[in-house]
Amino acid sequence: MSQPQYLTGQPEAIQDFLSKFDIFLFDCDGVLWSGDHLFEGTVATLEMLRGAGKRVVFVTNNSTKSRTDYRKKLEGMGIPATEEEVFGSSYSASIYISRILPQRHPELKQKPKVFVIGESGIEQELDSENIPHIGGTDPAYRRYVEPSDYTRIAAGDPTILDPEVGVVLSGLDFHYNYFKICLAYHYIKRGAIFLATNIDSTLPSAGALFPGAGTMASPLVKMLGEEPLALGKPSQAMMDAIEGKFKFDRSRACMVGDRANTDIKFGLEGKLGGTLGVLTGVSTKQEFLEGDARPHFYVDKLSDLLAKR
Amino acid sequence: MSQPQYLTGQPEAIQDFLSKFDIFLFDCDGVLWSGDHLFEGTVATLEMLRGAGKRVVFVTNNSTKSRTDYRKKLEGMGIPATEEEVFGSSYSASIYISRILPQRHPELKQKPKVFVIGESGIEQELDSENIPHIGGTDPAYRRYVEPSDYTRIAAGDPTILDPEVGVVLSGLDFHYNYFKICLAYHYIKRGAIFLATNIDSTLPSAGALFPGAGTMASPLVKMLGEEPLALGKPSQAMMDAIEGKFKFDRSRACMVGDRANTDIKFGLEGKLGGTLGVLTGVSTKQEFLEGDARPHFYVDKLSDLLAKR
């Protein structure tokens, strides 16, 4: 495995690095900001890249936010961005369901109905691809299980198990419950495809960890003995969806991230021309230099790229 | 591995089998009944055993029912039983917490407070051992997470994270939610012992499968990368608790069950004098004869034992 090249304080090397790529895919938390704190130089670095004609894409596993929501979050952090520059796991899942699933599963209806475990971000993105869906934020699913549910579900009663559901999509759902898990399980047992927006086990918030989207799917995984196909980083299904949308040359693309085992791995497995690790997040210099997923390049912080020749 | 001895239609062999044991531990569903259907001869067989001076114990992983509840269920099925004859996973957990945990974790308070994910059966059994508890069926925990919860939990605010909690006990909870999982995770990260009444992945009902107690713990397992200590079959912690209560000679005890990989394994690993497989439930004759967990004896159905000499 080759050694990562250190770019901080090397104007010539930075210039050379920048010239290799047309598009930069950014992980956000730990790269552009940390929690609520925007890193100094983030906006200037993004402007420098855009000014040099580079495309920037914000790649997020956050499934609760649509692209519109996430653009607002970026603006709230002080980062100007367009909706077109945002690529989230809910959008990735919607692209997958509408454009890729029909090729892989010709037995499915075109745009099968989706049973959603998740919040409105998923619903908005499914709507943007005109994919029919049930579950999600519908209050009818925010209830406890009733004795009659067992017999109705066991009997496949179409008033409780919609016969048109062909996909179960599991994302972060702050309102998940026993009833939704029962329905999702039975939809999958009846043949629905099991997808997850992403399988992150934890969600960072307020400086601590909370249950992530991956924990929503875990009761189903335990019952089924089967993992969902995940549409977020580091799944290559997400890379395929990004490429399908932006139509770029992978050899001229660079993934930027703070975590070796998700972000950098995502870029390496996607055979991108480059990966850039930043030391403002989770992974340490030692992980970048000695770990299993080593970036091609690394910097102390993203804004070190401003010191180009 | 020795071959199981077939007892059906062998009066001499049955007589010999019965003479070897003083106590019989019974799995229930698949042995005494199936779903709502009581097997013919179940009551007569239990009466025959009691009449011969044998002790019978009904061993159940059902964590939602206390011993009192379960005795009522047995009576409802037409099986006379005393509360003393019932041993459930919630009771097993309570015995473990009150009698065994203080020896293994001398740093814990005697009878530490328990954060319960589960229904009233667990609460009743904790009460029977005078163990303080929070969570469970308390309506205050049946709510959605609020933005302020994240900061309060992250800060370890004692009005949301009770500093006296030393154990998280996870059982089947039809009202589980994101908030309870958040709290359980943080209690464990702060040092609480992670226990589960049982880890069955599914719950049979109405002829179909629904999420079992093991699915309640699975989001926590995913976040923590750590399995709970389970107090139900086939965990030997349950066998230790049963032995602690009934004070029997293991060489004179027989486990009766329909599932090789849980019931029979439970008896074999507990080094009981005998295990009896019945063919009225999940495991097949082939599993008993060729599987990894082979019973010492097997019968077509439990009531075949009535044909003794």
Coordinates of C-alpha atoms in Angstrom, one line a residue:
Chain A
M1 CA 0.0 0.0 0.0
S2 CA 1.4 3.4 -0.9
Q3 CA 2.1 6.1 1.6
P4 CA -0.2 9.1 1.7
Q5 CA 1.3 12.4 0.5
Y6 CA 1.2 15.2 3.0
L7 CA 0.2 18.5 1.4
T8 CA 0.1 21.0 4.3
G9 CA 2.6 23.7 3.7
Q10 CA 3.6 22.4 0.3
P11 CA 2.4 24.9 -2.3
E12 CA 3.8 23.1 -5.3
A13 CA 2.3 19.8 -4.3
I14 CA -1.1 21.4 -3.6
Q15 CA -1.0 23.0 -7.1
D16 CA -0.2 19.6 -8.6
F17 CA -3.0 17.9 -6.5
L18 CA -5.6 20.4 -7.6
S19 CA -4.7 20.1 -11.2
K20 CA -5.5 16.4 -11.1
F21 CA -9.2 16.7 -10.4
D22 CA -12.4 18.2 -11.8
I23 CA -14.8 17.2 -9.0
F24 CA -14.5 17.0 -5.3
L25 CA -16.9 15.0 -3.2
F26 CA -17.0 16.3 0.4
D27 CA -18.0 14.6 3.6
C28 CA -19.2 17.4 5.8
D29 CA -19.1 17.0 9.6
G30 CA -15.4 16.7 10.6
V31 CA -14.3 18.2 7.2
L32 CA -16.2 21.5 6.8
W33 CA -17.3 21.9 10.4
S34 CA -17.5 20.0 13.7
G35 CA -20.9 19.9 15.3
D36 CA -22.1 23.6 15.3
H37 CA -18.6 25.0 14.7
L38 CA -17.7 26.0 11.1
F39 CA -13.9 25.6 10.5
E40 CA -12.1 28.8 9.6
G41 CA -11.3 28.9 5.9
T42 CA -14.0 26.4 4.8
V43 CA -16.0 28.9 2.8
A44 CA -12.8 30.4 1.2
T45 CA -11.6 26.9 0.2
L46 CA -14.9 26.0 -1.4
E47 CA -14.8 29.4 -3.3
M48 CA -11.3 28.8 -4.4
L49 CA -12.3 25.4 -5.8
R50 CA -15.4 26.7 -7.6
G51 CA -13.4 29.7 -8.9
A52 CA -10.9 27.2 -10.4
G53 CA -13.8 25.6 -12.3
K54 CA -14.0 22.5 -10.0
R55 CA -17.4 21.0 -9.2
V56 CA -18.1 20.4 -5.5
V57 CA -20.6 17.9 -4.1
F58 CA -21.6 17.6 -0.5
V59 CA -22.1 13.9 0.2
T60 CA -24.1 13.2 3.4
N61 CA -25.5 10.0 5.0
N62 CA -28.0 12.1 6.9
S63 CA -31.3 10.5 5.8
T64 CA -33.7 12.7 7.7
K65 CA -33.0 15.7 5.4
S66 CA -33.9 16.2 1.8
R67 CA -31.5 18.1 -0.5
T68 CA -33.6 21.2 0.1
D69 CA -33.3 20.7 3.9
Y70 CA -29.6 20.1 3.7
R71 CA -28.9 23.1 1.5
K72 CA -30.6 25.2 4.2
K73 CA -28.4 23.5 6.9
L74 CA -25.3 24.4 4.8
E75 CA -26.5 28.0 4.5
G76 CA -27.3 28.0 8.3
M77 CA -23.6 27.0 8.8
G78 CA -22.6 29.9 6.6
I79 CA -21.8 27.8 3.5
P80 CA -23.3 29.1 0.3
A81 CA -24.5 26.0 -1.7
T82 CA -27.0 25.0 -4.3
E83 CA -29.4 22.1 -4.0
E84 CA -27.7 20.6 -7.0
E85 CA -24.5 20.4 -5.0
V86 CA -26.1 18.2 -2.3
F87 CA -26.2 14.4 -2.5
G88 CA -27.8 12.7 0.5
S89 CA -28.5 9.1 1.3
S90 CA -32.3 9.6 1.0
Y91 CA -31.8 11.0 -2.5
S92 CA -29.4 8.2 -3.3
A93 CA -32.0 5.7 -2.2
S94 CA -34.7 7.3 -4.4
I95 CA -32.4 7.4 -7.4
Y96 CA -31.6 3.7 -6.8
I97 CA -35.3 2.7 -6.5
S98 CA -36.4 4.6 -9.6
R99 CA -33.5 4.1 -11.9
I100 CA -31.5 1.0 -10.9
L101 CA -33.9 -1.4 -9.1
P102 CA -36.1 -1.9 -12.2
Q103 CA -33.1 -3.2 -14.1
R104 CA -32.0 -5.5 -11.3
H105 CA -35.4 -6.7 -10.5
P106 CA -37.5 -6.8 -13.7
E107 CA -40.2 -8.8 -11.8
L108 CA -41.0 -5.7 -9.8
K109 CA -43.5 -3.1 -10.9
Q110 CA -41.9 0.0 -12.4
K111 CA -41.6 2.3 -9.4
P112 CA -42.9 -0.1 -6.8
K113 CA -44.6 1.3 -3.7
V114 CA -42.1 1.9 -0.8
F115 CA -42.8 1.2 2.9
V116 CA -40.8 3.9 4.7
I117 CA -39.2 3.7 8.1
G118 CA -38.0 7.3 8.4
E119 CA -38.7 11.0 8.5
S120 CA -39.8 13.6 5.9
G121 CA -36.5 13.9 4.2
I122 CA -37.0 10.4 2.7
E123 CA -40.5 11.2 1.7
Q124 CA -39.5 14.4 -0.1
E125 CA -36.8 12.6 -2.0
L126 CA -39.1 9.7 -3.0
D127 CA -41.6 12.4 -4.2
S128 CA -38.9 14.0 -6.2
E129 CA -38.6 10.8 -8.2
N130 CA -42.4 10.2 -8.3
I131 CA -42.1 7.0 -6.2
P132 CA -45.3 6.1 -4.3
H133 CA -44.8 5.5 -0.6
I134 CA -46.6 4.7 2.7
G135 CA -45.4 4.6 6.3
G136 CA -42.9 7.4 7.1
T137 CA -44.4 10.3 8.9
D138 CA -48.0 9.2 8.4
P139 CA -49.6 9.4 11.9
A140 CA -51.5 6.2 11.2
Y141 CA -48.3 4.3 11.8
R142 CA -47.4 6.1 15.0
R143 CA -49.3 3.8 17.2
Y144 CA -48.9 0.8 19.4
V145 CA -49.6 -2.7 18.1
E146 CA -53.1 -4.0 18.9
P147 CA -54.1 -7.7 19.4
S148 CA -56.1 -7.8 16.2
D149 CA -52.9 -6.6 14.3
Y150 CA -51.3 -10.0 14.8
T151 CA -54.1 -12.0 13.1
R152 CA -54.6 -9.4 10.4
I153 CA -50.8 -9.4 9.6
A154 CA -50.6 -13.2 9.8
A155 CA -53.5 -13.5 7.4
G156 CA -51.9 -11.0 5.0
D157 CA -55.0 -8.7 5.2
P158 CA -54.6 -6.1 2.4
T159 CA -56.1 -3.4 4.7
I160 CA -53.0 -3.7 6.9
L161 CA -50.4 -5.1 4.4
D162 CA -50.6 -3.1 1.2
P163 CA -50.1 -5.6 -1.7
E164 CA -48.4 -3.0 -3.8
V165 CA -45.4 -2.6 -1.5
G166 CA -42.3 -3.9 -3.2
V167 CA -39.6 -2.1 -1.2
V168 CA -38.9 -1.5 2.5
L169 CA -36.6 1.5 2.9
S170 CA -35.2 2.0 6.4
G171 CA -33.7 5.3 7.5
L172 CA -33.4 7.2 10.7
D173 CA -36.8 7.4 12.3
F174 CA -37.3 9.2 15.6
H175 CA -40.8 7.7 15.8
Y176 CA -40.0 4.1 15.1
N177 CA -42.0 1.5 17.0
Y178 CA -43.0 -2.1 17.3
F179 CA -45.8 -1.8 14.8
K180 CA -43.6 -0.5 12.0
I181 CA -41.0 -3.2 12.6
C182 CA -43.8 -5.9 12.4
L183 CA -45.0 -4.5 9.1
A184 CA -41.5 -4.1 7.6
Y185 CA -40.7 -7.7 8.5
H186 CA -43.8 -9.1 6.9
Y187 CA -43.4 -7.0 3.8
I188 CA -39.9 -8.4 3.4
K189 CA -41.0 -11.9 4.1
R190 CA -43.6 -11.4 1.3
G191 CA -40.9 -10.5 -1.1
A192 CA -40.2 -6.8 -0.7
I193 CA -36.6 -5.6 -1.3
F194 CA -34.8 -4.6 1.9
L195 CA -33.0 -1.3 1.5
A196 CA -31.5 1.1 4.0
T197 CA -30.5 4.8 3.4
N198 CA -27.4 4.1 5.4
I199 CA -26.2 1.8 8.2
D200 CA -24.4 4.2 10.5
S201 CA -24.8 2.8 14.0
T202 CA -24.6 6.2 15.8
L203 CA -25.8 9.7 15.3
P204 CA -23.5 12.4 16.8
S205 CA -25.5 15.2 18.5
A206 CA -24.7 17.7 21.3
G207 CA -21.2 16.1 21.6
A208 CA -22.6 12.7 22.4
L209 CA -23.8 9.7 20.4
F210 CA -27.4 8.6 19.8
P211 CA -28.9 5.8 17.8
G212 CA -28.1 6.1 14.1
A213 CA -30.0 4.9 11.0
G214 CA -28.3 1.5 11.2
T215 CA -30.1 0.8 14.5
M216 CA -33.5 1.1 12.8
A217 CA -32.7 -1.8 10.6
S218 CA -31.1 -3.9 13.2
P219 CA -34.3 -5.6 14.6
L220 CA -35.1 -6.6 11.1
V221 CA -31.6 -7.9 10.5
K222 CA -31.8 -9.9 13.7
M223 CA -35.2 -11.4 12.6
L224 CA -34.3 -12.0 9.0
G225 CA -30.6 -13.0 9.2
E226 CA -30.2 -10.7 6.2
E227 CA -28.6 -7.2 5.9
P228 CA -30.2 -4.5 3.9
L229 CA -28.6 -3.0 0.8
A230 CA -27.3 0.3 2.1
L231 CA -27.5 3.4 -0.2
G232 CA -25.2 5.6 1.9
K233 CA -21.4 5.8 2.3
P234 CA -19.4 3.6 2.1
S235 CA -21.8 1.6 -0.1
Q236 CA -20.8 1.8 -3.8
A237 CA -24.5 1.9 -4.6
M238 CA -24.2 5.6 -3.5
M239 CA -21.1 6.2 -5.7
D240 CA -23.0 4.7 -8.6
A241 CA -25.9 7.0 -8.0
I242 CA -23.6 10.1 -7.7
E243 CA -21.9 9.1 -10.9
G244 CA -25.2 8.5 -12.6
K245 CA -26.3 12.1 -11.7
F246 CA -23.1 14.1 -12.3
K247 CA -21.6 12.0 -15.2
F248 CA -17.9 12.5 -14.2
D249 CA -14.7 10.8 -15.0
R250 CA -13.8 8.8 -11.9
S251 CA -10.1 9.2 -12.5
R252 CA -10.6 13.0 -12.3
A253 CA -12.6 12.8 -9.0
C254 CA -11.4 13.2 -5.4
M255 CA -13.2 12.2 -2.2
V256 CA -12.5 14.3 0.8
G257 CA -13.2 13.0 4.3
D258 CA -12.1 12.7 7.9
R259 CA -12.9 9.0 8.4
A260 CA -10.6 6.4 6.9
N261 CA -13.1 3.5 7.2
T262 CA -16.0 5.2 5.6
D263 CA -15.1 8.3 3.6
I264 CA -11.7 7.2 2.3
K265 CA -12.8 3.6 1.8
F266 CA -15.8 4.9 -0.2
G267 CA -13.4 6.8 -2.5
L268 CA -10.9 3.9 -2.8
E269 CA -13.5 1.3 -3.5
G270 CA -15.1 3.6 -6.0
K271 CA -11.7 3.7 -7.8
L272 CA -11.6 7.5 -7.8
G273 CA -8.5 9.2 -9.0
G274 CA -7.8 10.5 -5.5
T275 CA -8.8 10.6 -1.8
L276 CA -7.9 13.4 0.6
G277 CA -7.9 12.8 4.3
V278 CA -8.3 15.7 6.8
L279 CA -7.2 15.6 10.4
T280 CA -10.0 17.7 11.8
G281 CA -12.4 14.8 12.5
V282 CA -12.4 11.2 13.6
S283 CA -9.3 9.5 12.1
T284 CA -5.8 10.2 13.3
K285 CA -2.6 10.7 11.3
Q286 CA -1.6 7.2 12.4
E287 CA -4.8 5.7 10.8
F288 CA -4.1 7.5 7.6
L289 CA -0.5 6.4 7.5
E290 CA -0.8 2.8 8.8
G291 CA -4.5 1.8 8.5
D292 CA -6.3 -0.4 6.0
A293 CA -7.8 2.5 4.1
R294 CA -5.1 5.0 3.4
P295 CA -5.9 8.2 1.5
H296 CA -3.7 9.3 -1.4
F297 CA -3.2 12.7 0.2
Y298 CA -3.8 14.2 3.6
V299 CA -3.7 17.7 5.2
D300 CA -4.0 18.9 8.7
K301 CA -7.1 20.9 7.8
L302 CA -9.1 21.5 4.6
S303 CA -8.1 25.2 4.4
D304 CA -4.4 24.2 4.1
L305 CA -5.3 23.8 0.4
L306 CA -5.5 27.6 0.2
A307 CA -1.7 27.8 0.4
K308 CA -1.3 26.8 -3.2
R309 CA 1.4 28.2 -5.4
Chain B
M1 CA -21.9 -38.3 20.2
S2 CA -24.3 -41.0 21.5
Q3 CA -27.5 -41.9 19.7
P4 CA -30.8 -40.7 21.3
Q5 CA -32.9 -43.5 22.7
Y6 CA -36.4 -43.7 21.3
L7 CA -39.0 -44.3 24.1
T8 CA -42.3 -44.3 22.2
G9 CA -44.0 -47.7 22.7
Q10 CA -41.3 -49.0 24.9
P11 CA -42.9 -49.5 28.4
E12 CA -39.7 -51.0 30.0
A13 CA -37.5 -48.2 28.7
I14 CA -40.0 -45.5 29.8
Q15 CA -40.1 -47.0 33.3
D16 CA -36.3 -47.0 33.4
F17 CA -36.2 -43.4 32.0
L18 CA -38.7 -42.1 34.7
S19 CA -36.7 -43.8 37.5
K20 CA -33.6 -41.8 36.6
F21 CA -35.1 -38.4 37.4
D22 CA -36.6 -36.4 40.3
I23 CA -37.3 -33.2 38.4
F24 CA -38.5 -32.4 34.9
L25 CA -37.9 -29.0 33.4
F26 CA -40.5 -28.3 30.6
D27 CA -40.4 -26.0 27.7
C28 CA -44.1 -25.3 27.0
D29 CA -45.0 -24.3 23.4
G30 CA -44.4 -27.2 21.1
V31 CA -44.2 -29.6 24.1
L32 CA -47.4 -29.1 26.1
W33 CA -49.4 -27.2 23.5
S34 CA -49.0 -25.6 20.1
G35 CA -50.3 -22.0 19.8
D36 CA -53.8 -22.2 21.3
H37 CA -54.1 -26.0 21.0
L38 CA -53.5 -28.1 24.1
F39 CA -52.0 -31.5 23.2
E40 CA -54.1 -34.5 24.2
G41 CA -52.6 -36.2 27.2
T42 CA -50.6 -33.3 28.5
V43 CA -52.5 -32.9 31.7
A44 CA -52.5 -36.6 32.4
T45 CA -48.8 -36.9 31.8
L46 CA -48.0 -34.0 34.2
E47 CA -50.4 -35.6 36.7
M48 CA -48.6 -39.0 36.3
L49 CA -45.2 -37.3 37.0
R50 CA -46.5 -35.4 40.0
G51 CA -48.2 -38.6 41.3
A52 CA -44.9 -40.4 41.1
G53 CA -43.3 -37.7 43.3
K54 CA -41.5 -35.9 40.5
R55 CA -41.1 -32.1 40.6
V56 CA -42.3 -30.3 37.4
V57 CA -41.1 -26.8 36.4
F58 CA -42.4 -24.8 33.5
V59 CA -39.5 -22.9 32.0
T60 CA -40.4 -20.1 29.7
N61 CA -38.5 -17.3 27.9
N62 CA -41.7 -15.2 27.8
S63 CA -40.5 -12.0 29.5
T64 CA -43.8 -10.1 29.4
K65 CA -45.5 -12.4 31.9
S66 CA -44.7 -12.7 35.6
R67 CA -45.0 -16.1 37.3
T68 CA -48.5 -15.1 38.4
D69 CA -49.5 -14.2 34.8
Y70 CA -48.0 -17.3 33.4
R71 CA -49.7 -19.6 35.9
K72 CA -53.0 -18.0 34.7
K73 CA -52.0 -18.7 31.1
L74 CA -51.3 -22.4 32.0
E75 CA -54.7 -22.6 33.7
G76 CA -56.3 -20.9 30.7
M77 CA -54.8 -23.7 28.6
G78 CA -56.4 -26.2 31.0
I79 CA -53.1 -27.1 32.8
P80 CA -53.4 -26.9 36.6
A81 CA -50.1 -25.4 38.0
T82 CA -48.8 -23.5 41.0
E83 CA -46.8 -20.3 40.7
E84 CA -43.9 -22.1 42.3
E85 CA -43.8 -24.4 39.3
V86 CA -43.2 -21.5 36.9
F87 CA -39.8 -20.2 36.0
G88 CA -39.8 -17.3 33.5
S89 CA -37.0 -15.2 32.0
S90 CA -38.1 -12.1 33.9
Y91 CA -38.0 -14.0 37.2
S92 CA -34.6 -15.4 36.2
A93 CA -33.3 -11.9 35.5
S94 CA -34.6 -10.7 38.9
I95 CA -33.0 -13.6 40.7
Y96 CA -29.7 -12.9 38.9
I97 CA -29.8 -9.2 39.7
S98 CA -30.6 -9.6 43.4
R99 CA -28.5 -12.7 44.2
I100 CA -25.7 -13.2 41.7
L101 CA -24.8 -9.7 40.4
P102 CA -23.7 -8.4 43.8
Q103 CA -21.1 -11.2 44.0
R104 CA -19.8 -10.7 40.5
H105 CA -19.8 -6.9 40.7
P106 CA -19.0 -5.9 44.2
E107 CA -18.5 -2.3 43.0
L108 CA -22.3 -2.1 42.4
K109 CA -24.7 -1.0 45.1
Q110 CA -26.6 -3.9 46.7
K111 CA -29.8 -4.1 44.5
P112 CA -28.8 -1.4 42.0
K113 CA -31.7 0.5 40.3
V114 CA -32.7 -1.1 37.0
F115 CA -33.7 0.7 33.8
V116 CA -36.3 -1.5 32.2
I117 CA -37.1 -1.9 28.5
G118 CA -40.1 -4.2 28.8
E119 CA -43.7 -4.7 30.0
S120 CA -45.3 -5.3 33.4
G121 CA -44.1 -8.9 33.8
I122 CA -40.6 -7.7 34.3
E123 CA -41.7 -5.0 36.8
Q124 CA -43.7 -7.5 38.8
E125 CA -40.7 -9.9 39.1
L126 CA -38.3 -7.1 40.0
D127 CA -40.8 -6.0 42.7
S128 CA -40.9 -9.6 44.0
E129 CA -37.2 -9.3 44.7
N130 CA -37.5 -5.7 46.0
I131 CA -35.3 -4.4 43.2
P132 CA -35.9 -0.7 42.4
H133 CA -36.6 0.1 38.8
I134 CA -37.5 2.9 36.4
G135 CA -38.6 2.9 32.7
G136 CA -40.8 -0.1 31.8
T137 CA -44.5 0.7 31.6
D138 CA -44.1 4.2 33.1
P139 CA -46.0 6.5 30.6
A140 CA -43.3 9.2 31.1
Y141 CA -41.1 7.0 28.9
R142 CA -43.7 6.5 26.2
R143 CA -42.9 9.6 24.3
Y144 CA -40.8 10.9 21.4
V145 CA -37.4 12.4 21.8
E146 CA -37.3 16.2 22.1
P147 CA -34.4 18.5 21.0
S148 CA -33.5 19.3 24.6
D149 CA -33.2 15.6 25.4
Y150 CA -29.9 15.4 23.4
T151 CA -28.2 18.2 25.3
R152 CA -29.6 16.9 28.7
I153 CA -28.5 13.4 28.0
A154 CA -25.1 14.5 26.6
A155 CA -24.5 16.5 29.8
G156 CA -25.5 13.6 32.0
D157 CA -28.3 15.7 33.5
P158 CA -29.5 13.7 36.6
T159 CA -33.1 14.7 35.9
I160 CA -33.1 12.6 32.7
L161 CA -30.3 10.1 33.5
D162 CA -30.9 8.7 37.1
P163 CA -27.4 8.4 38.7
E164 CA -28.6 5.3 40.7
V165 CA -29.2 3.2 37.6
G166 CA -26.6 0.3 37.6
V167 CA -28.4 -2.2 35.3
V168 CA -30.2 -2.0 32.0
L169 CA -32.6 -4.9 31.5
S170 CA -34.0 -5.4 28.1
G171 CA -37.0 -7.6 27.5
L172 CA -39.9 -7.7 25.0
D173 CA -41.4 -4.2 25.0
F174 CA -44.4 -3.5 22.7
H175 CA -43.9 0.2 23.5
Y176 CA -40.2 0.6 22.8
N177 CA -39.1 3.8 21.1
Y178 CA -36.1 6.0 20.2
F179 CA -36.1 7.7 23.6
K180 CA -35.8 4.5 25.6
I181 CA -32.9 3.3 23.3
C182 CA -31.1 6.6 23.8
L183 CA -31.4 6.3 27.6
A184 CA -30.4 2.7 27.7
Y185 CA -27.3 3.4 25.6
H186 CA -26.2 6.2 27.8
Y187 CA -26.8 4.2 31.0
I188 CA -24.6 1.4 29.6
K189 CA -21.9 3.9 28.4
R190 CA -21.9 5.3 32.0
G191 CA -21.2 1.9 33.4
A192 CA -24.6 0.1 33.8
I193 CA -24.5 -3.7 33.3
F194 CA -26.3 -4.8 30.1
L195 CA -28.7 -7.7 30.6
A196 CA -31.5 -9.2 28.5
T197 CA -34.3 -11.4 29.7
N198 CA -33.8 -13.5 26.6
I199 CA -32.6 -13.0 23.1
D200 CA -35.1 -14.8 21.0
S201 CA -35.3 -13.0 17.6
T202 CA -38.9 -13.8 17.0
L203 CA -42.2 -14.1 18.8
P204 CA -44.7 -16.6 17.4
S205 CA -48.3 -15.3 17.3
A206 CA -51.4 -16.1 15.3
G207 CA -49.3 -18.6 13.3
A208 CA -46.8 -16.0 12.1
L209 CA -43.6 -14.5 13.5
F210 CA -43.3 -11.0 15.1
P211 CA -40.3 -9.2 16.7
G212 CA -39.0 -11.1 19.7
A213 CA -37.2 -9.8 22.8
G214 CA -33.8 -10.1 21.1
T215 CA -34.8 -7.4 18.6
M216 CA -35.3 -4.9 21.5
A217 CA -31.6 -5.2 22.4
S218 CA -30.3 -5.3 18.8
P219 CA -30.1 -1.4 18.3
L220 CA -28.0 -1.3 21.5
V221 CA -25.8 -4.2 20.4
K222 CA -25.3 -2.4 17.1
M223 CA -24.3 0.8 18.8
L224 CA -22.2 -0.8 21.6
G225 CA -20.6 -3.7 19.7
E226 CA -21.4 -5.7 22.8
E227 CA -24.0 -8.4 23.5
P228 CA -26.1 -8.4 26.7
L229 CA -25.9 -11.2 29.2
A230 CA -29.1 -13.1 28.5
L231 CA -31.0 -14.7 31.4
G232 CA -33.3 -16.9 29.4
K233 CA -32.8 -20.3 27.6
P234 CA -30.3 -21.4 26.5
S235 CA -28.2 -19.2 28.7
Q236 CA -26.7 -21.1 31.6
A237 CA -27.4 -18.1 33.8
M238 CA -31.0 -19.3 33.7
M239 CA -30.0 -22.8 34.7
D240 CA -28.0 -21.4 37.6
A241 CA -31.0 -19.4 38.7
I242 CA -33.3 -22.5 38.5
E243 CA -30.9 -24.6 40.4
G244 CA -30.5 -21.8 43.0
K245 CA -34.2 -21.8 43.6
F246 CA -35.0 -25.5 43.5
K247 CA -31.8 -26.9 44.9
F248 CA -31.8 -30.1 42.9
D249 CA -29.2 -32.7 41.9
R250 CA -28.4 -32.0 38.2
S251 CA -27.7 -35.7 37.6
R252 CA -31.3 -36.3 38.6
A253 CA -32.9 -33.6 36.4
C254 CA -34.3 -33.9 32.9
M255 CA -35.0 -31.0 30.4
V256 CA -37.9 -31.7 28.0
G257 CA -38.2 -29.6 24.8
D258 CA -39.0 -29.5 21.2
R259 CA -36.0 -27.5 19.9
A260 CA -32.6 -29.0 19.7
N261 CA -30.7 -25.8 19.6
T262 CA -32.3 -24.1 22.5
D263 CA -34.1 -26.5 24.9
I264 CA -31.9 -29.6 24.4
K265 CA -28.7 -27.5 24.2
F266 CA -29.8 -25.8 27.5
G267 CA -30.0 -29.2 29.2
L268 CA -26.8 -30.6 27.7
E269 CA -24.8 -27.5 28.6
G270 CA -26.3 -27.5 32.0
K271 CA -24.9 -31.1 32.4
L272 CA -28.3 -32.4 33.4
G273 CA -28.7 -36.2 33.9
G274 CA -31.0 -36.2 30.9
T275 CA -32.7 -34.5 28.0
L276 CA -35.9 -35.5 26.3
G277 CA -36.8 -34.3 22.8
V278 CA -40.4 -34.3 21.6
L279 CA -41.5 -34.3 18.0
T280 CA -44.5 -32.1 18.4
G281 CA -42.7 -28.8 17.8
V282 CA -39.9 -27.3 15.8
S283 CA -37.1 -29.9 15.6
T284 CA -37.4 -33.0 13.4
K285 CA -36.4 -36.5 14.1
Q286 CA -33.4 -36.0 11.8
E287 CA -32.2 -33.0 13.9
F288 CA -32.4 -35.1 17.1
L289 CA -30.6 -38.0 15.5
E290 CA -28.0 -36.2 13.5
G291 CA -27.7 -32.6 14.8
D292 CA -25.2 -30.9 17.0
A293 CA -27.4 -31.0 20.1
R294 CA -28.9 -34.5 20.4
P295 CA -31.2 -35.4 23.3
H296 CA -30.5 -38.4 25.4
F297 CA -34.1 -39.6 24.8
Y298 CA -36.9 -38.8 22.4
V299 CA -40.6 -39.5 21.9
D300 CA -43.1 -38.8 19.2
K301 CA -45.2 -36.9 21.7
L302 CA -45.0 -36.1 25.5
S303 CA -48.0 -38.3 26.4
D304 CA -46.2 -41.4 25.0
L305 CA -44.6 -41.4 28.5
L306 CA -48.0 -42.6 29.8
A307 CA -47.5 -46.0 28.3
K308 CA -45.0 -47.0 31.0
R309 CA -44.9 -50.5 32.4

